[in-house]
Short mmCIF file of C-alpha atoms in Angstrom, two decimals:
data_model
loop_
_atom_site.label_atom_id
_atom_site.label_comp_id
_atom_site.label_asym_id
_atom_site.label_seq_id
_atom_site.Cartn_x
_atom_site.Cartn_y
_atom_site.Cartn_z
CA MET A 1 107.47 101.17 99.99
CA PRO A 2 105.35 100.21 103.07
CA ARG A 3 103.46 96.97 102.91
CA ARG A 4 101.00 97.72 105.62
CA VAL A 5 100.05 100.89 107.43
CA ALA A 6 98.13 101.22 110.81
CA THR A 7 95.98 104.36 110.48
CA ILE A 8 94.72 105.65 113.78
CA THR A 9 91.57 107.84 113.90
CA LEU A 10 90.31 107.43 117.37
CA HIS A 11 87.51 109.99 117.63
CA THR A 12 85.74 109.56 114.35
CA SER A 13 85.36 106.83 111.68
CA PRO A 14 85.79 107.18 107.94
CA LEU A 15 82.55 105.30 107.72
CA ASP A 16 80.67 108.16 109.43
CA GLN A 17 78.52 110.68 107.58
CA PRO A 18 80.51 114.01 107.36
CA GLY A 19 78.72 117.11 108.48
CA THR A 20 77.43 115.99 111.85
CA GLY A 21 78.86 115.04 115.31
CA ASP A 22 82.66 114.82 115.08
CA ALA A 23 82.55 113.80 111.40
CA GLY A 24 83.92 116.24 108.81
CA GLY A 25 86.61 116.78 106.21
CA MET A 26 89.01 114.51 108.11
CA ASN A 27 86.64 111.62 107.62
CA VAL A 28 86.63 112.24 103.88
CA TYR A 29 90.42 112.57 103.91
CA VAL A 30 91.06 109.28 105.59
CA ALA A 31 88.62 107.40 103.45
CA GLU A 32 89.74 108.84 100.14
CA VAL A 33 93.54 108.44 100.70
CA SER A 34 93.09 105.00 102.13
CA ARG A 35 91.35 103.75 98.97
CA ARG A 36 94.13 105.20 96.76
CA LEU A 37 96.91 103.95 98.96
CA ALA A 38 95.44 100.47 98.81
CA ALA A 39 95.13 100.70 95.03
CA ALA A 40 98.90 101.42 95.02
CA GLY A 41 99.47 98.23 96.82
CA VAL A 42 99.66 99.32 100.42
CA GLU A 43 97.39 97.53 102.81
CA ILE A 44 95.52 99.97 105.24
CA GLU A 45 94.13 99.01 108.58
CA ILE A 46 92.13 101.83 110.23
CA PHE A 47 91.61 101.72 114.02
CA THR A 48 88.69 103.74 115.30
CA ARG A 49 86.61 103.74 118.50
CA ALA A 50 83.45 101.70 118.39
CA THR A 51 80.42 103.79 118.97
CA SER A 52 77.75 101.11 118.79
CA SER A 53 77.50 97.55 120.00
CA ASP A 54 76.00 96.75 116.58
CA LEU A 55 79.14 97.53 114.65
CA PRO A 56 81.17 94.47 113.54
CA PRO A 57 84.69 94.22 114.93
CA VAL A 58 86.16 94.56 111.28
CA VAL A 59 84.72 96.05 108.13
CA GLU A 60 86.23 96.06 104.66
CA MET A 61 85.70 99.65 103.49
CA ALA A 62 87.33 98.90 100.23
CA PRO A 63 89.68 96.27 98.67
CA GLY A 64 92.88 96.45 100.80
CA VAL A 65 91.27 98.69 103.40
CA LEU A 66 90.02 97.37 106.82
CA VAL A 67 88.25 99.38 109.54
CA ARG A 68 88.70 97.92 112.99
CA HIS A 69 86.15 99.06 115.52
CA VAL A 70 87.94 99.19 118.97
CA PRO A 71 85.86 99.00 122.19
CA ALA A 72 86.98 101.82 124.51
CA GLY A 73 84.53 103.33 126.93
CA PRO A 74 80.78 103.50 126.49
CA TYR A 75 79.50 102.98 122.98
CA GLU A 76 77.26 106.03 122.88
CA GLY A 77 77.03 109.38 124.60
CA LEU A 78 80.79 109.92 125.30
CA PRO A 79 81.80 113.50 124.26
CA ARG A 80 85.09 114.17 122.64
CA ASP A 81 86.25 116.11 125.76
CA GLU A 82 86.08 112.81 127.68
CA LEU A 83 87.97 110.67 125.17
CA PRO A 84 91.40 111.25 126.81
CA GLY A 85 90.20 109.03 129.59
CA GLN A 86 89.85 106.16 127.12
CA LEU A 87 93.33 106.52 125.57
CA CYS A 88 94.73 103.67 127.68
CA ALA A 89 91.94 101.18 126.76
CA PHE A 90 92.07 102.14 123.11
CA SER A 91 95.94 101.93 122.95
CA GLY A 92 95.84 98.51 124.62
CA ALA A 93 93.37 97.16 122.09
CA VAL A 94 95.54 98.43 119.19
CA LEU A 95 98.64 96.85 120.58
CA GLU A 96 96.75 93.59 121.24
CA ALA A 97 95.58 93.49 117.62
CA GLU A 98 99.21 93.80 116.47
CA ALA A 99 100.35 91.19 118.93
CA HIS A 100 98.13 88.54 117.24
CA GLN A 101 99.96 89.00 113.98
CA GLU A 102 103.38 88.02 112.76
CA PRO A 103 106.27 90.18 113.93
CA GLY A 104 106.70 93.34 111.83
CA TRP A 105 103.07 93.27 110.80
CA TYR A 106 102.94 97.10 110.34
CA ASP A 107 105.62 99.12 108.60
CA LEU A 108 104.32 102.54 109.70
CA VAL A 109 101.76 104.27 111.78
CA HIS A 110 99.73 107.28 110.54
CA SER A 111 97.70 109.10 113.20
CA HIS A 112 95.00 111.73 112.62
CA TYR A 113 94.28 114.39 115.17
CA TRP A 114 96.09 114.76 118.49
CA LEU A 115 94.23 111.95 120.38
CA SER A 116 95.23 109.42 117.76
CA GLY A 117 98.70 110.79 117.87
CA GLN A 118 98.97 109.84 121.51
CA VAL A 119 98.08 106.29 120.53
CA GLY A 120 100.53 106.38 117.65
CA SER A 121 103.40 107.51 119.83
CA LEU A 122 102.93 104.37 122.04
CA ALA A 123 102.63 102.13 118.96
CA ARG A 124 105.72 103.68 117.45
CA MET A 125 107.80 102.82 120.58
CA ARG A 126 106.29 99.37 120.94
CA TRP A 127 106.63 98.30 117.21
CA GLY A 128 109.76 100.21 116.34
CA VAL A 129 108.23 101.82 113.26
CA PRO A 130 107.92 105.47 112.08
CA LEU A 131 105.07 107.70 113.24
CA VAL A 132 103.49 110.01 110.61
CA HIS A 133 101.09 112.41 112.07
CA SER A 134 98.37 114.69 110.58
CA ALA A 135 97.02 117.31 113.04
CA HIS A 136 94.11 118.56 110.97
CA THR A 137 93.44 121.17 113.61
CA LEU A 138 95.73 122.74 116.14
CA ALA A 139 94.61 123.94 119.68
CA LYS A 140 96.89 127.06 119.67
CA VAL A 141 95.55 128.15 116.36
CA LYS A 142 91.85 127.61 117.33
CA ASN A 143 92.40 129.45 120.68
CA ALA A 144 93.82 132.40 118.89
CA ALA A 145 90.67 132.82 116.74
CA LEU A 146 87.83 131.70 118.94
CA ALA A 147 84.30 132.49 117.82
CA ALA A 148 82.02 134.38 120.25
CA GLY A 149 80.65 131.90 122.80
CA ASP A 150 82.99 129.11 121.80
CA ARG A 151 85.01 127.19 124.35
CA PRO A 152 88.72 127.36 124.19
CA GLU A 153 90.73 124.14 123.79
CA PRO A 154 92.00 122.79 127.15
CA ALA A 155 95.60 123.02 128.25
CA GLY A 156 95.65 119.16 128.23
CA ARG A 157 95.22 119.16 124.41
CA VAL A 158 97.92 121.80 123.91
CA LEU A 159 100.36 119.59 125.97
CA GLY A 160 99.22 116.46 124.07
CA GLU A 161 99.92 118.09 120.69
CA GLU A 162 103.30 119.25 121.84
CA GLN A 163 104.11 115.66 122.78
CA VAL A 164 102.96 114.33 119.47
CA VAL A 165 104.88 116.83 117.52
CA ALA A 166 108.06 115.91 119.46
CA ASP A 167 107.49 112.14 118.93
CA SER A 168 106.58 112.12 115.23
CA ASP A 169 109.09 111.06 112.62
CA LEU A 170 107.07 113.09 110.00
CA LEU A 171 104.37 115.81 110.35
CA VAL A 172 101.99 116.14 107.40
CA ALA A 173 100.54 119.67 107.02
CA ASN A 174 97.53 120.43 104.78
CA THR A 175 98.96 123.87 103.64
CA PRO A 176 102.18 125.98 103.94
CA ALA A 177 100.33 127.93 106.50
CA GLU A 178 99.77 124.91 108.76
CA ALA A 179 103.49 123.87 108.25
CA GLY A 180 104.47 127.29 109.57
CA GLN A 181 102.24 126.95 112.49
CA LEU A 182 103.79 123.60 113.46
CA VAL A 183 107.23 125.15 113.38
CA ASP A 184 106.48 128.56 114.95
CA LEU A 185 103.91 127.50 117.52
CA TYR A 186 105.01 124.01 118.40
CA GLY A 187 108.73 123.96 117.76
CA ALA A 188 108.52 121.34 115.08
CA ASP A 189 111.80 120.51 113.22
CA PRO A 190 111.20 121.95 109.69
CA ALA A 191 113.09 118.97 108.25
CA ARG A 192 110.32 116.68 109.67
CA VAL A 193 107.39 118.73 108.27
CA THR A 194 106.00 118.15 104.76
CA THR A 195 103.05 119.78 103.05
CA VAL A 196 100.57 117.54 101.18
CA SER A 197 97.34 119.26 100.25
CA PRO A 198 94.08 117.33 100.52
CA GLY A 199 92.08 116.62 97.37
CA VAL A 200 88.69 116.45 95.84
CA ASP A 201 87.01 113.66 93.90
CA LEU A 202 86.88 115.42 90.52
CA GLY A 203 84.79 112.60 89.00
CA ARG A 204 82.07 113.20 91.52
CA PHE A 205 82.31 117.00 92.02
CA GLN A 206 82.08 118.61 88.64
CA PRO A 207 79.87 121.19 86.89
CA GLY A 208 76.39 120.26 85.82
CA ASP A 209 72.84 121.49 85.01
CA ARG A 210 71.83 123.96 87.80
CA ARG A 211 68.10 123.80 86.87
CA VAL A 212 68.16 119.93 87.35
CA ALA A 213 69.99 120.33 90.66
CA ARG A 214 67.54 122.90 91.89
CA ARG A 215 64.53 120.70 90.93
CA ARG A 216 66.15 117.96 93.04
CA PHE A 217 66.00 120.10 96.08
CA GLY A 218 62.85 122.04 95.40
CA LEU A 219 64.62 125.33 95.04
CA PRO A 220 63.43 128.13 92.76
CA GLU A 221 65.00 127.97 89.34
CA ASP A 222 65.24 131.73 88.90
CA GLY A 223 66.12 132.83 92.39
CA THR A 224 69.45 133.41 94.22
CA VAL A 225 70.65 130.48 96.41
CA LEU A 226 73.47 131.06 98.98
CA LEU A 227 74.79 127.84 100.55
CA PHE A 228 76.55 126.75 103.74
CA VAL A 229 77.79 123.17 104.18
CA GLY A 230 79.30 121.97 107.40
CA ARG A 231 78.78 121.20 111.13
CA ILE A 232 76.62 123.75 112.78
CA GLN A 233 79.00 125.09 115.40
CA PRO A 234 80.55 128.45 116.27
CA LEU A 235 83.83 127.49 114.67
CA LYS A 236 82.23 127.12 111.28
CA ALA A 237 80.16 130.30 111.80
CA PRO A 238 76.93 129.67 109.79
CA ASP A 239 75.45 132.57 111.82
CA ILE A 240 77.63 134.94 109.74
CA LEU A 241 75.78 133.85 106.59
CA VAL A 242 72.36 134.18 108.28
CA ARG A 243 73.20 137.71 109.53
CA ALA A 244 74.60 138.69 106.14
CA ALA A 245 71.31 137.63 104.53
CA ALA A 246 69.33 139.81 106.93
CA ASP A 247 71.67 142.76 105.89
CA LEU A 248 71.04 142.01 102.22
CA VAL A 249 67.13 142.08 102.56
CA ALA A 250 67.28 145.10 104.83
CA ALA A 251 69.23 147.06 102.26
CA ASP A 252 67.08 145.71 99.32
CA PRO A 253 63.66 144.52 100.45
CA ALA A 254 62.86 143.33 96.89
CA LEU A 255 65.62 140.64 97.28
CA ARG A 256 63.43 138.87 99.80
CA ARG A 257 61.24 137.56 96.92
CA SER A 258 64.19 135.77 95.31
CA LEU A 259 66.74 134.96 98.04
CA THR A 260 67.14 131.45 99.58
CA VAL A 261 69.76 130.59 102.19
CA VAL A 262 70.47 126.80 102.41
CA VAL A 263 72.24 125.41 105.58
CA CYS A 264 73.31 121.82 105.07
CA GLY A 265 74.76 120.15 108.19
CA GLY A 266 74.04 118.81 111.68
CA ALA A 267 74.84 119.53 115.23
CA SER A 268 78.58 119.56 116.24
CA GLY A 269 79.94 116.79 118.53
CA ASN A 270 80.77 119.33 121.11
CA GLY A 271 77.16 120.17 121.71
CA MET A 272 77.51 123.84 120.78
CA GLY A 273 75.73 125.57 117.98
CA GLU A 274 72.68 123.29 117.82
CA PRO A 275 70.55 123.93 114.70
CA ALA A 276 67.74 125.16 116.92
CA ALA A 277 69.83 128.08 117.96
CA LEU A 278 70.45 129.03 114.35
CA ARG A 279 66.77 128.77 113.61
CA ARG A 280 66.09 131.12 116.58
CA LEU A 281 68.68 133.57 115.27
CA ALA A 282 66.91 133.52 111.79
CA SER A 283 63.64 134.20 113.51
CA VAL A 284 65.03 137.14 115.59
CA LEU A 285 66.58 138.63 112.48
CA GLY A 286 63.30 138.24 110.53
CA VAL A 287 64.65 135.90 107.79
CA SER A 288 63.16 132.58 108.89
CA ASP A 289 61.27 132.44 105.63
CA LEU A 290 64.50 132.75 103.61
CA VAL A 291 66.61 130.03 105.49
CA ARG A 292 66.21 126.33 104.62
CA PHE A 293 67.86 123.57 106.62
CA LEU A 294 69.00 120.25 105.16
CA LYS A 295 70.57 117.28 106.87
CA PRO A 296 74.05 116.24 105.92
CA LEU A 297 74.03 114.57 102.53
CA PRO A 298 76.08 111.76 100.85
CA PRO A 299 78.61 112.80 98.33
CA ASP A 300 76.65 112.39 95.13
CA GLU A 301 73.68 114.46 96.55
CA LEU A 302 76.10 116.93 98.02
CA GLY A 303 77.56 117.57 94.57
CA GLN A 304 74.09 118.33 93.29
CA LEU A 305 73.48 120.76 96.14
CA TYR A 306 76.79 122.70 95.17
CA ARG A 307 75.63 122.82 91.56
CA ALA A 308 72.25 124.25 92.80
CA ALA A 309 73.86 127.19 94.56
CA ASP A 310 74.86 130.54 93.13
CA VAL A 311 77.53 131.02 95.89
CA THR A 312 78.91 128.81 98.64
CA VAL A 313 79.89 130.65 101.73
CA VAL A 314 82.64 129.39 104.07
CA PRO A 315 82.87 131.92 106.95
CA SER A 316 84.88 129.74 109.44
CA HIS A 317 86.96 131.18 112.15
CA ASN A 318 89.59 128.62 111.31
CA GLU A 319 90.09 125.95 108.71
CA SER A 320 93.22 123.77 108.21
CA PHE A 321 92.27 123.42 104.55
CA GLY A 322 88.67 124.00 103.54
CA LEU A 323 87.42 120.90 101.73
CA VAL A 324 83.92 122.31 101.19
CA ALA A 325 85.38 125.30 99.38
CA VAL A 326 87.31 123.03 96.94
CA GLU A 327 84.34 120.73 96.35
CA ALA A 328 82.01 123.65 95.58
CA GLN A 329 84.54 125.20 93.18
CA ALA A 330 84.94 121.81 91.42
CA CYS A 331 81.21 122.00 90.82
CA GLY A 332 81.59 125.45 89.18
CA THR A 333 80.20 127.45 92.14
CA PRO A 334 82.24 130.34 93.42
CA VAL A 335 83.07 130.60 96.96
CA VAL A 336 83.03 133.51 99.56
CA ALA A 337 85.31 132.47 102.37
CA ALA A 338 87.15 133.84 105.38
CA ALA A 339 90.82 134.65 104.81
CA VAL A 340 91.99 132.30 107.51
CA GLY A 341 94.10 129.04 107.84
CA GLY A 342 94.13 127.07 104.74
CA LEU A 343 91.35 128.85 102.89
CA PRO A 344 93.78 131.11 101.04
CA THR A 345 95.20 127.93 99.52
CA ALA A 346 91.72 126.37 98.82
CA VAL A 347 90.39 129.52 97.26
CA ALA A 348 92.20 131.59 94.61
CA ASP A 349 91.08 135.12 95.69
CA GLY A 350 89.61 137.08 92.79
CA ARG A 351 89.83 134.09 90.44
CA SER A 352 87.74 131.27 91.86
CA GLY A 353 86.08 133.17 94.71
CA ILE A 354 86.40 136.01 97.18
CA LEU A 355 88.34 135.94 100.48
CA VAL A 356 86.93 138.14 103.21
CA PRO A 357 89.49 139.57 105.73
CA SER A 358 87.05 139.73 108.63
CA HIS A 359 84.08 137.98 110.27
CA ASP A 360 81.77 141.03 110.03
CA PRO A 361 78.50 139.98 108.48
CA ALA A 362 78.31 143.44 106.80
CA ASP A 363 81.54 142.73 104.93
CA TYR A 364 80.07 139.37 103.68
CA ALA A 365 76.89 141.15 102.71
CA THR A 366 78.93 143.66 100.61
CA VAL A 367 80.62 140.87 98.67
CA LEU A 368 77.48 138.78 98.17
CA ARG A 369 75.57 141.89 97.06
CA ARG A 370 78.08 142.34 94.19
CA LEU A 371 78.02 138.67 93.19
CA ILE A 372 74.15 138.75 93.12
CA ALA A 373 74.16 141.94 91.08
CA GLU A 374 76.77 140.75 88.55
CA PRO A 375 75.98 137.35 87.17
CA ARG A 376 78.78 137.53 84.59
CA TYR A 377 81.38 138.14 87.26
CA ARG A 378 79.83 135.30 89.24
CA ALA A 379 80.11 132.97 86.21
CA ALA A 380 83.72 133.99 85.59
CA LEU A 381 84.59 133.11 89.18
CA GLY A 382 82.68 129.77 88.68
CA ARG A 383 84.84 128.90 85.67
CA GLY A 384 87.91 129.91 87.53
CA GLY A 385 86.82 127.70 90.51
CA VAL A 386 86.73 124.62 88.12
CA ARG A 387 90.30 125.37 87.01
CA HIS A 388 91.54 125.98 90.51
CA ALA A 389 89.95 122.77 91.97
CA ALA A 390 91.62 120.78 89.20
CA ARG A 391 94.92 121.38 90.93
CA PHE A 392 93.73 119.15 93.86
CA SER A 393 93.10 115.43 93.62
CA TRP A 394 93.09 112.60 96.04
CA GLN A 395 95.62 110.73 93.85
CA HIS A 396 98.05 113.59 94.21
CA THR A 397 97.42 113.53 98.02
CA ALA A 398 98.06 109.77 98.16
CA ASP A 399 101.18 110.14 96.09
CA GLY A 400 102.41 112.81 98.44
CA LEU A 401 101.79 110.63 101.46
CA LEU A 402 103.65 107.73 99.87
CA ASP A 403 106.71 109.98 99.30
CA GLY A 404 106.41 110.95 103.04
CA TYR A 405 106.09 107.39 104.13
CA ARG A 406 109.12 106.35 102.23
CA ALA A 407 111.24 109.20 103.63
CA ALA A 408 110.12 108.44 107.19
CA MET A 409 111.02 104.87 106.77
CA ARG A 410 114.46 105.66 105.36
CA SER A 411 115.21 108.00 108.25
CA ARG A 412 113.86 105.59 110.82
CA SER A 413 115.65 102.47 109.56
CA GLY A 414 117.84 100.99 112.31
CA HIS A 415 117.22 103.74 114.72
CA LEU A 416 114.76 101.95 117.03
CA ALA A 417 113.99 98.27 117.52
CA PRO A 418 110.62 97.04 118.75
CA VAL A 419 110.28 96.95 122.49
#
């Protein structure tokens, strides 16, 4: 049982609001599992890059969970593409923090995303402790399924991921599909790969009164509401939902009187897919009057928004898991999602939602047209979504990580002394 874990999440903080910049499901993941690991008696210290001079050096996020803001590069205006240039400064600060503690302060390093993995590899060697790594997304997978107009991930990231895979004592995959990608695309040793699915806060995301939820956001109580939640970027493909809505009203003009498309999210950290571009697309397609934009919401309000929707649409070109899909299902809202990455795990096709085997807006319109026309079928999928989401919990995720930590510590014991 590890006493203390150094968690590295260089490019985004668990304190950031998901849905904008570089903050997303990974932020939720780190925050939720850290709280539960701490409740199990494991102290967690999270190292993340400071993005403001106003941030205190250390913040207690929860009992037993500290967030350390590490100065590395300019506080603001540094895009993720330029973060590799700050790896040396960030790594030095992490090693210095450990140097001020007693020897053997950390029992294990858990890095999230490939940039953090580079730092974790150095800490592993310096401290003589196991490195557990969660990729969350993989460059080779993203480049194989690029959205139109999206930039491919650079060769430097591919090389960096290969190095982290080779250095890690344990690789944590979100789904069996991701585990297979680590083995097949990156040459990972299957014996060093474990699958631990992310979870959902079932106490927060649960069914509720749809009419109350709609009144909260000023949505029509008797209309049809289609929802997208996530960063507005080509990878997440909110444009597919907007185009599908245009197809729906073109085929049935009467639907225009009752249809609302809600897009909840902010601009991506890579600067692509600004909300203004999505607004222009809606205007060009003649559906500006149907599309409503909301800023990213805190969890309690997000749960209300899921409950307000008839269907949540997740048309991403790639997802390592699909946290939005599970949260929506936990609230009793069926999901229409792309059949990519981890979404076939997050969504039970035909039982909690519908998986679409393409990114053609016409195919999404076909599925959505049926769900709009058949409220009983939609309700049955909603009930199935609640049952399916109950399989995922953050406690189960934390327990799986603890098992992985113990295995990594056993296999590492005595193999490497601190430098």
